[in-house]
Amino acid sequence: MSAVSIIKGSIKLAGLLFRPTSHSTKLPGLVVIHPTGGVKEQTARTYAQKLSQQGYVAICYDASHQGESEGLPRYLEDPAARATDASAVVDYLQRLDYVDSNRIGVVGICAGGGYAVAAAKGDHRFKAVAVVGAVSMGHGVRLGRSGTDNPAEKVGVLDHVAQAVRAEADGGEAVTIPIVSPTLDENPTKDARDTYEYYLTPRAQHPNSPNKMLLRSMQLLMNFDPWHLADIYLTQPVLMIAGEKASTRWHTEMLFKVLDGKNKGLKKVILPHGGHIDLYDQEEYVNPAVNEIAGFFKQAI
């Protein structure tokens, strides 16, 4: 593993590069995208490291405005920037003399899955896409955690954000909101408990992942739809992996419905009994997911 600096316009993205220990030919490359609120040292690193052991040159990195990457304002979750981040990492990979620039794929975990789709729709240097527990942040904020909310009821959120941004423009302090609830309900669901434990306890807590996002991010997320036009522009093979019991599974099923019958390389894998966060760090779920991704990419790229 080596730390790398990736140039994206006027800023630098901080990444971790993993490569097989020995090889005699040019290798395929993978871009690994972390969840919202996460950083490269968490689940993205797990997947990048394991996939490198399967013969891929894999890079995980911190999104613009987050972690060790540059970009102002800090803690902004910008879907457009997230997609162009991934393309900047492709720029970096294709310049490496040991990477085959015609064999590059993208892997996204949780919200990283939504961003992987958004990136690959427009950047066909990605020859295949794999998403793990995919989440569309746009659908999540519009439709709620269960996917059943009425988007019209979220207009008030935008009004609240507008007030906060107006105050900030007048010299007020930028408002941030927690990404993961800092407290657990009395009877939390498995996914809620696991999310809390993953990000806010020693299970996977990281100092560069402070559990906050600029409130102004909601303006950007509310209008974001990574599935839009995926049935037309996402022609590359797509692998979708989700846990059977994951509360976020509806995002995967929504994407599958969009692509089913349109994408000739489409494959969906549901891991029995798995919850959403199980696919972040539990070996009994991560290892099968990695094997599925490695096998899929072997055929696709």
PDB file of C-alpha atoms in Angstrom:
ATOM      1  CA  MET A   1       0.000   0.000   0.000  1.00  0.00           C
ATOM      2  CA  SER A   2       1.205   3.502  -0.776  1.00  0.00           C
ATOM      3  CA  ALA A   3      -0.257   6.950  -0.193  1.00  0.00           C
ATOM      4  CA  VAL A   4      -0.845   8.882  -3.422  1.00  0.00           C
ATOM      5  CA  SER A   5      -1.834  12.417  -4.347  1.00  0.00           C
ATOM      6  CA  ILE A   6      -4.277  12.755  -7.226  1.00  0.00           C
ATOM      7  CA  ILE A   7      -4.577  16.050  -9.087  1.00  0.00           C
ATOM      8  CA  LYS A   8      -8.135  17.202  -9.760  1.00  0.00           C
ATOM      9  CA  GLY A   9      -8.090  20.632 -11.322  1.00  0.00           C
ATOM     10  CA  SER A  10      -6.784  23.037  -8.687  1.00  0.00           C
ATOM     11  CA  ILE A  11      -7.016  20.621  -5.741  1.00  0.00           C
ATOM     12  CA  LYS A  12      -5.444  17.344  -4.668  1.00  0.00           C
ATOM     13  CA  LEU A  13      -7.241  14.190  -3.601  1.00  0.00           C
ATOM     14  CA  ALA A  14      -5.574  11.950  -1.029  1.00  0.00           C
ATOM     15  CA  GLY A  15      -5.616   8.271  -1.944  1.00  0.00           C
ATOM     16  CA  LEU A  16      -4.300   4.857  -0.992  1.00  0.00           C
ATOM     17  CA  LEU A  17      -3.005   2.667  -3.789  1.00  0.00           C
ATOM     18  CA  PHE A  18      -2.924  -1.121  -3.508  1.00  0.00           C
ATOM     19  CA  ARG A  19      -1.214  -3.314  -6.089  1.00  0.00           C
ATOM     20  CA  PRO A  20      -0.484  -7.023  -6.384  1.00  0.00           C
ATOM     21  CA  THR A  21       2.906  -8.048  -5.054  1.00  0.00           C
ATOM     22  CA  SER A  22       4.082  -9.481  -8.360  1.00  0.00           C
ATOM     23  CA  HIS A  23       2.997  -9.328 -11.977  1.00  0.00           C
ATOM     24  CA  SER A  24       4.499  -9.662 -15.435  1.00  0.00           C
ATOM     25  CA  THR A  25       1.930  -7.796 -17.528  1.00  0.00           C
ATOM     26  CA  LYS A  26      -0.150  -4.665 -17.279  1.00  0.00           C
ATOM     27  CA  LEU A  27      -2.926  -5.027 -14.738  1.00  0.00           C
ATOM     28  CA  PRO A  28      -6.548  -3.891 -14.615  1.00  0.00           C
ATOM     29  CA  GLY A  29      -7.300  -0.911 -12.389  1.00  0.00           C
ATOM     30  CA  LEU A  30     -10.146  -0.210  -9.976  1.00  0.00           C
ATOM     31  CA  VAL A  31     -11.486   3.004  -8.465  1.00  0.00           C
ATOM     32  CA  VAL A  32     -13.120   2.408  -5.070  1.00  0.00           C
ATOM     33  CA  ILE A  33     -15.582   5.054  -3.785  1.00  0.00           C
ATOM     34  CA  HIS A  34     -16.400   5.426  -0.087  1.00  0.00           C
ATOM     35  CA  PRO A  35     -19.833   6.052   1.504  1.00  0.00           C
ATOM     36  CA  THR A  36     -21.133   9.462   2.542  1.00  0.00           C
ATOM     37  CA  GLY A  37     -19.443  10.425   5.795  1.00  0.00           C
ATOM     38  CA  GLY A  38     -16.794   7.786   5.364  1.00  0.00           C
ATOM     39  CA  VAL A  39     -13.137   8.097   4.490  1.00  0.00           C
ATOM     40  CA  LYS A  40     -10.670   5.991   2.542  1.00  0.00           C
ATOM     41  CA  GLU A  41      -9.324   4.259   5.644  1.00  0.00           C
ATOM     42  CA  GLN A  42     -12.645   2.529   6.361  1.00  0.00           C
ATOM     43  CA  THR A  43     -14.636   0.122   4.162  1.00  0.00           C
ATOM     44  CA  ALA A  44     -13.195   1.524   0.916  1.00  0.00           C
ATOM     45  CA  ARG A  45      -9.728   0.481   2.069  1.00  0.00           C
ATOM     46  CA  THR A  46     -11.017  -2.992   2.944  1.00  0.00           C
ATOM     47  CA  TYR A  47     -12.351  -3.528  -0.571  1.00  0.00           C
ATOM     48  CA  ALA A  48      -9.358  -1.962  -2.312  1.00  0.00           C
ATOM     49  CA  GLN A  49      -6.895  -4.092  -0.368  1.00  0.00           C
ATOM     50  CA  LYS A  50      -8.814  -7.329  -0.887  1.00  0.00           C
ATOM     51  CA  LEU A  51      -9.327  -6.658  -4.594  1.00  0.00           C
ATOM     52  CA  SER A  52      -5.619  -5.963  -5.044  1.00  0.00           C
ATOM     53  CA  GLN A  53      -5.004  -9.468  -3.695  1.00  0.00           C
ATOM     54  CA  GLN A  54      -7.207 -10.674  -6.558  1.00  0.00           C
ATOM     55  CA  GLY A  55      -4.935  -9.075  -9.165  1.00  0.00           C
ATOM     56  CA  TYR A  56      -6.212  -5.504  -9.450  1.00  0.00           C
ATOM     57  CA  VAL A  57      -4.492  -2.164  -8.955  1.00  0.00           C
ATOM     58  CA  ALA A  58      -7.010  -0.485  -6.677  1.00  0.00           C
ATOM     59  CA  ILE A  59      -7.216   3.076  -5.386  1.00  0.00           C
ATOM     60  CA  CYS A  60      -9.495   4.296  -2.614  1.00  0.00           C
ATOM     61  CA  TYR A  61      -9.473   8.013  -1.848  1.00  0.00           C
ATOM     62  CA  ASP A  62     -11.123  10.759   0.150  1.00  0.00           C
ATOM     63  CA  ALA A  63     -13.810  12.726  -1.667  1.00  0.00           C
ATOM     64  CA  SER A  64     -13.300  16.399  -2.443  1.00  0.00           C
ATOM     65  CA  HIS A  65     -13.965  18.570   0.639  1.00  0.00           C
ATOM     66  CA  GLN A  66     -13.539  15.575   2.948  1.00  0.00           C
ATOM     67  CA  GLY A  67     -10.913  13.564   4.806  1.00  0.00           C
ATOM     68  CA  GLU A  68      -7.350  14.389   3.775  1.00  0.00           C
ATOM     69  CA  SER A  69      -8.395  15.648   0.343  1.00  0.00           C
ATOM     70  CA  GLU A  70      -8.445  19.344  -0.453  1.00  0.00           C
ATOM     71  CA  GLY A  71     -11.486  21.390  -1.373  1.00  0.00           C
ATOM     72  CA  LEU A  72     -13.468  24.195   0.243  1.00  0.00           C
ATOM     73  CA  PRO A  73     -15.855  24.439   1.944  1.00  0.00           C
ATOM     74  CA  ARG A  74     -15.038  21.512   4.205  1.00  0.00           C
ATOM     75  CA  TYR A  75     -17.579  18.731   4.772  1.00  0.00           C
ATOM     76  CA  LEU A  76     -19.544  19.497   1.599  1.00  0.00           C
ATOM     77  CA  GLU A  77     -21.278  16.475   0.047  1.00  0.00           C
ATOM     78  CA  ASP A  78     -21.414  17.475  -3.617  1.00  0.00           C
ATOM     79  CA  PRO A  79     -22.719  14.789  -6.006  1.00  0.00           C
ATOM     80  CA  ALA A  80     -21.207  16.463  -9.065  1.00  0.00           C
ATOM     81  CA  ALA A  81     -17.806  16.637  -7.394  1.00  0.00           C
ATOM     82  CA  ARG A  82     -18.127  13.031  -6.271  1.00  0.00           C
ATOM     83  CA  ALA A  83     -18.574  11.899  -9.884  1.00  0.00           C
ATOM     84  CA  THR A  84     -15.694  13.983 -11.196  1.00  0.00           C
ATOM     85  CA  ASP A  85     -13.500  12.752  -8.316  1.00  0.00           C
ATOM     86  CA  ALA A  86     -13.816   9.248  -9.744  1.00  0.00           C
ATOM     87  CA  SER A  87     -12.826  10.446 -13.210  1.00  0.00           C
ATOM     88  CA  ALA A  88      -9.778  12.211 -11.760  1.00  0.00           C
ATOM     89  CA  VAL A  89      -8.677   8.899 -10.236  1.00  0.00           C
ATOM     90  CA  VAL A  90      -9.017   7.272 -13.673  1.00  0.00           C
ATOM     91  CA  ASP A  91      -6.724  10.001 -15.023  1.00  0.00           C
ATOM     92  CA  TYR A  92      -4.179   8.970 -12.383  1.00  0.00           C
ATOM     93  CA  LEU A  93      -4.517   5.230 -13.014  1.00  0.00           C
ATOM     94  CA  GLN A  94      -4.143   5.448 -16.762  1.00  0.00           C
ATOM     95  CA  ARG A  95      -0.805   7.219 -16.358  1.00  0.00           C
ATOM     96  CA  LEU A  96       0.674   4.320 -14.384  1.00  0.00           C
ATOM     97  CA  ASP A  97       2.863   2.222 -16.655  1.00  0.00           C
ATOM     98  CA  TYR A  98       1.731  -1.019 -14.967  1.00  0.00           C
ATOM     99  CA  VAL A  99      -2.015  -0.368 -15.431  1.00  0.00           C
ATOM    100  CA  ASP A 100      -3.922  -1.303 -18.580  1.00  0.00           C
ATOM    101  CA  SER A 101      -5.882   1.892 -19.292  1.00  0.00           C
ATOM    102  CA  ASN A 102      -8.414  -0.101 -21.316  1.00  0.00           C
ATOM    103  CA  ARG A 103      -9.288  -2.249 -18.290  1.00  0.00           C
ATOM    104  CA  ILE A 104     -10.495   0.049 -15.523  1.00  0.00           C
ATOM    105  CA  GLY A 105     -13.592  -0.513 -13.392  1.00  0.00           C
ATOM    106  CA  VAL A 106     -15.313   1.273 -10.537  1.00  0.00           C
ATOM    107  CA  VAL A 107     -16.547  -0.068  -7.196  1.00  0.00           C
ATOM    108  CA  GLY A 108     -18.856   1.934  -4.950  1.00  0.00           C
ATOM    109  CA  ILE A 109     -20.048   1.121  -1.443  1.00  0.00           C
ATOM    110  CA  CYS A 110     -23.303   2.591  -0.067  1.00  0.00           C
ATOM    111  CA  ALA A 111     -23.587   6.158  -1.431  1.00  0.00           C
ATOM    112  CA  GLY A 112     -20.365   5.397  -3.280  1.00  0.00           C
ATOM    113  CA  GLY A 113     -22.482   3.020  -5.357  1.00  0.00           C
ATOM    114  CA  GLY A 114     -24.750   5.841  -6.426  1.00  0.00           C
ATOM    115  CA  TYR A 115     -21.737   7.972  -7.267  1.00  0.00           C
ATOM    116  CA  ALA A 116     -20.147   5.073  -9.176  1.00  0.00           C
ATOM    117  CA  VAL A 117     -23.229   4.873 -11.404  1.00  0.00           C
ATOM    118  CA  ALA A 118     -23.278   8.651 -11.866  1.00  0.00           C
ATOM    119  CA  ALA A 119     -19.600   8.647 -12.840  1.00  0.00           C
ATOM    120  CA  ALA A 120     -19.769   5.675 -15.203  1.00  0.00           C
ATOM    121  CA  LYS A 121     -22.791   7.032 -17.068  1.00  0.00           C
ATOM    122  CA  GLY A 122     -20.677   9.895 -18.331  1.00  0.00           C
ATOM    123  CA  ASP A 123     -17.192   8.389 -18.302  1.00  0.00           C
ATOM    124  CA  HIS A 124     -16.967   5.270 -20.440  1.00  0.00           C
ATOM    125  CA  ARG A 125     -13.336   4.763 -19.549  1.00  0.00           C
ATOM    126  CA  PHE A 126     -14.977   2.754 -16.776  1.00  0.00           C
ATOM    127  CA  LYS A 127     -15.462  -0.603 -18.474  1.00  0.00           C
ATOM    128  CA  ALA A 128     -17.582  -2.122 -15.693  1.00  0.00           C
ATOM    129  CA  VAL A 129     -19.357  -1.100 -12.489  1.00  0.00           C
ATOM    130  CA  ALA A 130     -19.851  -2.911  -9.182  1.00  0.00           C
ATOM    131  CA  VAL A 131     -21.990  -1.465  -6.399  1.00  0.00           C
ATOM    132  CA  VAL A 132     -22.211  -2.844  -2.860  1.00  0.00           C
ATOM    133  CA  GLY A 133     -25.258  -1.869  -0.818  1.00  0.00           C
ATOM    134  CA  ALA A 134     -25.835   0.949  -3.306  1.00  0.00           C
ATOM    135  CA  VAL A 135     -27.574   4.083  -2.061  1.00  0.00           C
ATOM    136  CA  SER A 136     -28.767   7.034  -4.117  1.00  0.00           C
ATOM    137  CA  MET A 137     -28.360   9.978  -1.763  1.00  0.00           C
ATOM    138  CA  GLY A 138     -30.884  11.927  -3.810  1.00  0.00           C
ATOM    139  CA  HIS A 139     -33.599   9.314  -3.428  1.00  0.00           C
ATOM    140  CA  GLY A 140     -32.650   8.904   0.207  1.00  0.00           C
ATOM    141  CA  VAL A 141     -33.250  12.550   1.107  1.00  0.00           C
ATOM    142  CA  ARG A 142     -36.395  12.794  -1.031  1.00  0.00           C
ATOM    143  CA  LEU A 143     -38.015   9.488  -0.087  1.00  0.00           C
ATOM    144  CA  GLY A 144     -36.610   8.933   3.395  1.00  0.00           C
ATOM    145  CA  ARG A 145     -34.887   5.975   4.990  1.00  0.00           C
ATOM    146  CA  SER A 146     -37.549   3.471   3.907  1.00  0.00           C
ATOM    147  CA  GLY A 147     -38.196   4.953   0.469  1.00  0.00           C
ATOM    148  CA  THR A 148     -41.852   5.721   1.180  1.00  0.00           C
ATOM    149  CA  ASP A 149     -41.886   9.456   1.996  1.00  0.00           C
ATOM    150  CA  ASN A 150     -43.652  12.012  -0.154  1.00  0.00           C
ATOM    151  CA  PRO A 151     -41.016  14.216  -1.861  1.00  0.00           C
ATOM    152  CA  ALA A 152     -43.444  17.156  -1.811  1.00  0.00           C
ATOM    153  CA  GLU A 153     -43.198  17.190   1.974  1.00  0.00           C
ATOM    154  CA  LYS A 154     -39.467  17.961   1.722  1.00  0.00           C
ATOM    155  CA  VAL A 155     -39.955  21.457   0.294  1.00  0.00           C
ATOM    156  CA  GLY A 156     -39.680  22.807   3.814  1.00  0.00           C
ATOM    157  CA  VAL A 157     -36.195  21.317   4.083  1.00  0.00           C
ATOM    158  CA  LEU A 158     -35.054  23.453   1.160  1.00  0.00           C
ATOM    159  CA  ASP A 159     -36.618  26.546   2.744  1.00  0.00           C
ATOM    160  CA  HIS A 160     -34.733  25.810   5.979  1.00  0.00           C
ATOM    161  CA  VAL A 161     -31.475  25.329   4.091  1.00  0.00           C
ATOM    162  CA  ALA A 162     -32.006  28.597   2.208  1.00  0.00           C
ATOM    163  CA  GLN A 163     -32.349  30.481   5.487  1.00  0.00           C
ATOM    164  CA  ALA A 164     -29.154  28.930   6.846  1.00  0.00           C
ATOM    165  CA  VAL A 165     -27.173  29.655   3.686  1.00  0.00           C
ATOM    166  CA  ARG A 166     -28.465  33.226   3.618  1.00  0.00           C
ATOM    167  CA  ALA A 167     -27.291  33.721   7.178  1.00  0.00           C
ATOM    168  CA  GLU A 168     -23.928  32.228   6.294  1.00  0.00           C
ATOM    169  CA  ALA A 169     -23.558  34.621   3.355  1.00  0.00           C
ATOM    170  CA  ASP A 170     -24.199  37.489   5.780  1.00  0.00           C
ATOM    171  CA  GLY A 171     -21.262  36.367   7.904  1.00  0.00           C
ATOM    172  CA  GLY A 172     -22.822  33.664  10.034  1.00  0.00           C
ATOM    173  CA  GLU A 173     -21.212  30.344  10.814  1.00  0.00           C
ATOM    174  CA  ALA A 174     -21.703  27.487   8.354  1.00  0.00           C
ATOM    175  CA  VAL A 175     -24.286  25.032   9.654  1.00  0.00           C
ATOM    176  CA  THR A 176     -23.442  21.340   9.773  1.00  0.00           C
ATOM    177  CA  ILE A 177     -25.681  18.358  10.491  1.00  0.00           C
ATOM    178  CA  PRO A 178     -24.790  14.857  11.716  1.00  0.00           C
ATOM    179  CA  ILE A 179     -24.771  12.103   9.105  1.00  0.00           C
ATOM    180  CA  VAL A 180     -25.320   9.330  11.640  1.00  0.00           C
ATOM    181  CA  SER A 181     -27.573   9.963  14.628  1.00  0.00           C
ATOM    182  CA  PRO A 182     -25.258  10.483  17.640  1.00  0.00           C
ATOM    183  CA  THR A 183     -27.704   8.563  19.832  1.00  0.00           C
ATOM    184  CA  LEU A 184     -29.531   5.268  19.404  1.00  0.00           C
ATOM    185  CA  ASP A 185     -33.254   4.817  19.786  1.00  0.00           C
ATOM    186  CA  GLU A 186     -34.423   2.608  22.618  1.00  0.00           C
ATOM    187  CA  ASN A 187     -35.089  -0.264  20.194  1.00  0.00           C
ATOM    188  CA  PRO A 188     -32.864   0.380  17.168  1.00  0.00           C
ATOM    189  CA  THR A 189     -32.989  -1.702  14.027  1.00  0.00           C
ATOM    190  CA  LYS A 190     -29.955  -3.841  13.236  1.00  0.00           C
ATOM    191  CA  ASP A 191     -28.849  -1.465  10.472  1.00  0.00           C
ATOM    192  CA  ALA A 192     -29.253   1.586  12.733  1.00  0.00           C
ATOM    193  CA  ARG A 193     -27.257  -0.062  15.502  1.00  0.00           C
ATOM    194  CA  ASP A 194     -24.563  -1.270  13.118  1.00  0.00           C
ATOM    195  CA  THR A 195     -24.245   2.159  11.483  1.00  0.00           C
ATOM    196  CA  TYR A 196     -23.818   3.808  14.872  1.00  0.00           C
ATOM    197  CA  GLU A 197     -21.240   1.246  15.952  1.00  0.00           C
ATOM    198  CA  TYR A 198     -19.319   1.406  12.685  1.00  0.00           C
ATOM    199  CA  TYR A 199     -18.900   5.175  12.554  1.00  0.00           C
ATOM    200  CA  LEU A 200     -19.092   6.209  16.209  1.00  0.00           C
ATOM    201  CA  THR A 201     -17.313   3.451  18.164  1.00  0.00           C
ATOM    202  CA  PRO A 202     -13.873   1.826  17.891  1.00  0.00           C
ATOM    203  CA  ARG A 203     -15.353  -0.716  15.475  1.00  0.00           C
ATOM    204  CA  ALA A 204     -14.307   1.562  12.586  1.00  0.00           C
ATOM    205  CA  GLN A 205     -14.344   5.138  13.875  1.00  0.00           C
ATOM    206  CA  HIS A 206     -11.722   7.372  12.263  1.00  0.00           C
ATOM    207  CA  PRO A 207     -10.637  10.917  13.199  1.00  0.00           C
ATOM    208  CA  ASN A 208     -11.004  12.070   9.581  1.00  0.00           C
ATOM    209  CA  SER A 209     -14.655  10.980   9.603  1.00  0.00           C
ATOM    210  CA  PRO A 210     -16.201  13.460  12.099  1.00  0.00           C
ATOM    211  CA  ASN A 211     -19.852  12.598  11.364  1.00  0.00           C
ATOM    212  CA  LYS A 212     -20.888  15.946   9.961  1.00  0.00           C
ATOM    213  CA  MET A 213     -21.996  17.395   6.663  1.00  0.00           C
ATOM    214  CA  LEU A 214     -22.637  20.974   5.619  1.00  0.00           C
ATOM    215  CA  LEU A 215     -26.357  21.660   5.637  1.00  0.00           C
ATOM    216  CA  ARG A 216     -25.985  23.360   2.253  1.00  0.00           C
ATOM    217  CA  SER A 217     -25.230  19.892   0.850  1.00  0.00           C
ATOM    218  CA  MET A 218     -28.978  19.225   0.987  1.00  0.00           C
ATOM    219  CA  GLN A 219     -29.524  21.709  -1.834  1.00  0.00           C
ATOM    220  CA  LEU A 220     -27.325  19.552  -4.035  1.00  0.00           C
ATOM    221  CA  LEU A 221     -28.527  16.159  -2.858  1.00  0.00           C
ATOM    222  CA  MET A 222     -32.229  16.966  -3.186  1.00  0.00           C
ATOM    223  CA  ASN A 223     -31.808  17.393  -6.944  1.00  0.00           C
ATOM    224  CA  PHE A 224     -29.490  14.420  -7.454  1.00  0.00           C
ATOM    225  CA  ASP A 225     -30.645  11.290  -9.305  1.00  0.00           C
ATOM    226  CA  PRO A 226     -27.846   8.887 -10.288  1.00  0.00           C
ATOM    227  CA  TRP A 227     -30.355   6.467 -11.821  1.00  0.00           C
ATOM    228  CA  HIS A 228     -31.642   9.073 -14.317  1.00  0.00           C
ATOM    229  CA  LEU A 229     -30.781   8.020 -17.894  1.00  0.00           C
ATOM    230  CA  ALA A 230     -28.810   5.028 -16.593  1.00  0.00           C
ATOM    231  CA  ASP A 231     -30.971   2.843 -18.841  1.00  0.00           C
ATOM    232  CA  ILE A 232     -29.533   4.748 -21.817  1.00  0.00           C
ATOM    233  CA  TYR A 233     -26.007   5.837 -20.906  1.00  0.00           C
ATOM    234  CA  LEU A 234     -24.887   3.104 -18.509  1.00  0.00           C
ATOM    235  CA  THR A 235     -24.053   0.530 -21.170  1.00  0.00           C
ATOM    236  CA  GLN A 236     -21.155  -1.051 -19.267  1.00  0.00           C
ATOM    237  CA  PRO A 237     -21.712  -4.323 -17.378  1.00  0.00           C
ATOM    238  CA  VAL A 238     -23.134  -3.689 -13.887  1.00  0.00           C
ATOM    239  CA  LEU A 239     -22.923  -5.892 -10.794  1.00  0.00           C
ATOM    240  CA  MET A 240     -25.205  -5.089  -7.864  1.00  0.00           C
ATOM    241  CA  ILE A 241     -24.634  -6.674  -4.450  1.00  0.00           C
ATOM    242  CA  ALA A 242     -26.895  -6.123  -1.457  1.00  0.00           C
ATOM    243  CA  GLY A 243     -27.712  -7.754   1.834  1.00  0.00           C
ATOM    244  CA  GLU A 244     -30.999  -9.619   1.999  1.00  0.00           C
ATOM    245  CA  LYS A 245     -32.046  -7.865   5.222  1.00  0.00           C
ATOM    246  CA  ALA A 246     -30.543  -4.454   4.461  1.00  0.00           C
ATOM    247  CA  SER A 247     -32.868  -1.524   5.079  1.00  0.00           C
ATOM    248  CA  THR A 248     -31.274   0.119   2.018  1.00  0.00           C
ATOM    249  CA  ARG A 249     -32.018  -2.760  -0.334  1.00  0.00           C
ATOM    250  CA  TRP A 250     -34.808  -0.783  -1.990  1.00  0.00           C
ATOM    251  CA  HIS A 251     -32.155   1.407  -3.660  1.00  0.00           C
ATOM    252  CA  THR A 252     -30.642  -1.673  -5.322  1.00  0.00           C
ATOM    253  CA  GLU A 253     -34.054  -2.918  -6.417  1.00  0.00           C
ATOM    254  CA  MET A 254     -34.872   0.509  -7.864  1.00  0.00           C
ATOM    255  CA  LEU A 255     -31.664   0.549  -9.888  1.00  0.00           C
ATOM    256  CA  PHE A 256     -32.242  -3.027 -11.009  1.00  0.00           C
ATOM    257  CA  LYS A 257     -35.690  -2.041 -12.285  1.00  0.00           C
ATOM    258  CA  VAL A 258     -34.182   0.836 -14.243  1.00  0.00           C
ATOM    259  CA  LEU A 259     -31.546  -1.378 -15.899  1.00  0.00           C
ATOM    260  CA  ASP A 260     -33.377  -4.699 -16.236  1.00  0.00           C
ATOM    261  CA  GLY A 261     -33.802  -5.517 -19.914  1.00  0.00           C
ATOM    262  CA  LYS A 262     -31.677  -2.530 -20.923  1.00  0.00           C
ATOM    263  CA  ASN A 263     -28.206  -3.396 -19.623  1.00  0.00           C
ATOM    264  CA  LYS A 264     -26.961  -6.642 -21.188  1.00  0.00           C
ATOM    265  CA  GLY A 265     -24.274  -7.165 -18.555  1.00  0.00           C
ATOM    266  CA  LEU A 266     -26.542  -6.735 -15.537  1.00  0.00           C
ATOM    267  CA  LYS A 267     -26.168  -9.053 -12.543  1.00  0.00           C
ATOM    268  CA  LYS A 268     -27.740  -8.844  -9.088  1.00  0.00           C
ATOM    269  CA  VAL A 269     -26.467 -10.772  -6.072  1.00  0.00           C
ATOM    270  CA  ILE A 270     -28.366 -10.788  -2.772  1.00  0.00           C
ATOM    271  CA  LEU A 271     -26.342 -12.096   0.162  1.00  0.00           C
ATOM    272  CA  PRO A 272     -28.567 -14.146   2.506  1.00  0.00           C
ATOM    273  CA  HIS A 273     -29.308 -12.612   5.913  1.00  0.00           C
ATOM    274  CA  GLY A 274     -26.951  -9.687   5.341  1.00  0.00           C
ATOM    275  CA  GLY A 275     -27.624  -6.208   6.693  1.00  0.00           C
ATOM    276  CA  HIS A 276     -26.333  -3.007   5.135  1.00  0.00           C
ATOM    277  CA  ILE A 277     -23.267  -2.462   7.339  1.00  0.00           C
ATOM    278  CA  ASP A 278     -22.460  -6.186   7.315  1.00  0.00           C
ATOM    279  CA  LEU A 279     -21.072  -5.608   3.814  1.00  0.00           C
ATOM    280  CA  TYR A 280     -18.687  -2.950   5.176  1.00  0.00           C
ATOM    281  CA  ASP A 281     -16.544  -5.048   7.489  1.00  0.00           C
ATOM    282  CA  GLN A 282     -17.972  -8.484   8.309  1.00  0.00           C
ATOM    283  CA  GLU A 283     -15.786 -11.121   6.669  1.00  0.00           C
ATOM    284  CA  GLU A 284     -18.664 -13.545   6.075  1.00  0.00           C
ATOM    285  CA  TYR A 285     -20.248 -10.927   3.798  1.00  0.00           C
ATOM    286  CA  VAL A 286     -17.269  -8.898   2.567  1.00  0.00           C
ATOM    287  CA  ASN A 287     -15.325 -11.893   1.270  1.00  0.00           C
ATOM    288  CA  PRO A 288     -18.201 -13.256  -0.879  1.00  0.00           C
ATOM    289  CA  ALA A 289     -18.799  -9.730  -2.176  1.00  0.00           C
ATOM    290  CA  VAL A 290     -15.129  -9.323  -3.113  1.00  0.00           C
ATOM    291  CA  ASN A 291     -15.124 -12.721  -4.834  1.00  0.00           C
ATOM    292  CA  GLU A 292     -18.225 -11.746  -6.806  1.00  0.00           C
ATOM    293  CA  ILE A 293     -16.645  -8.445  -7.852  1.00  0.00           C
ATOM    294  CA  ALA A 294     -13.328 -10.020  -8.834  1.00  0.00           C
ATOM    295  CA  GLY A 295     -15.027 -12.726 -10.878  1.00  0.00           C
ATOM    296  CA  PHE A 296     -17.374 -10.246 -12.519  1.00  0.00           C
ATOM    297  CA  PHE A 297     -14.612  -7.874 -13.505  1.00  0.00           C
ATOM    298  CA  LYS A 298     -12.496 -10.738 -14.806  1.00  0.00           C
ATOM    299  CA  GLN A 299     -15.174 -11.351 -17.416  1.00  0.00           C
ATOM    300  CA  ALA A 300     -16.198  -7.720 -17.949  1.00  0.00           C
ATOM    301  CA  ILE A 301     -12.867  -5.957 -18.250  1.00  0.00           C
TER     302      ILE A 301
END
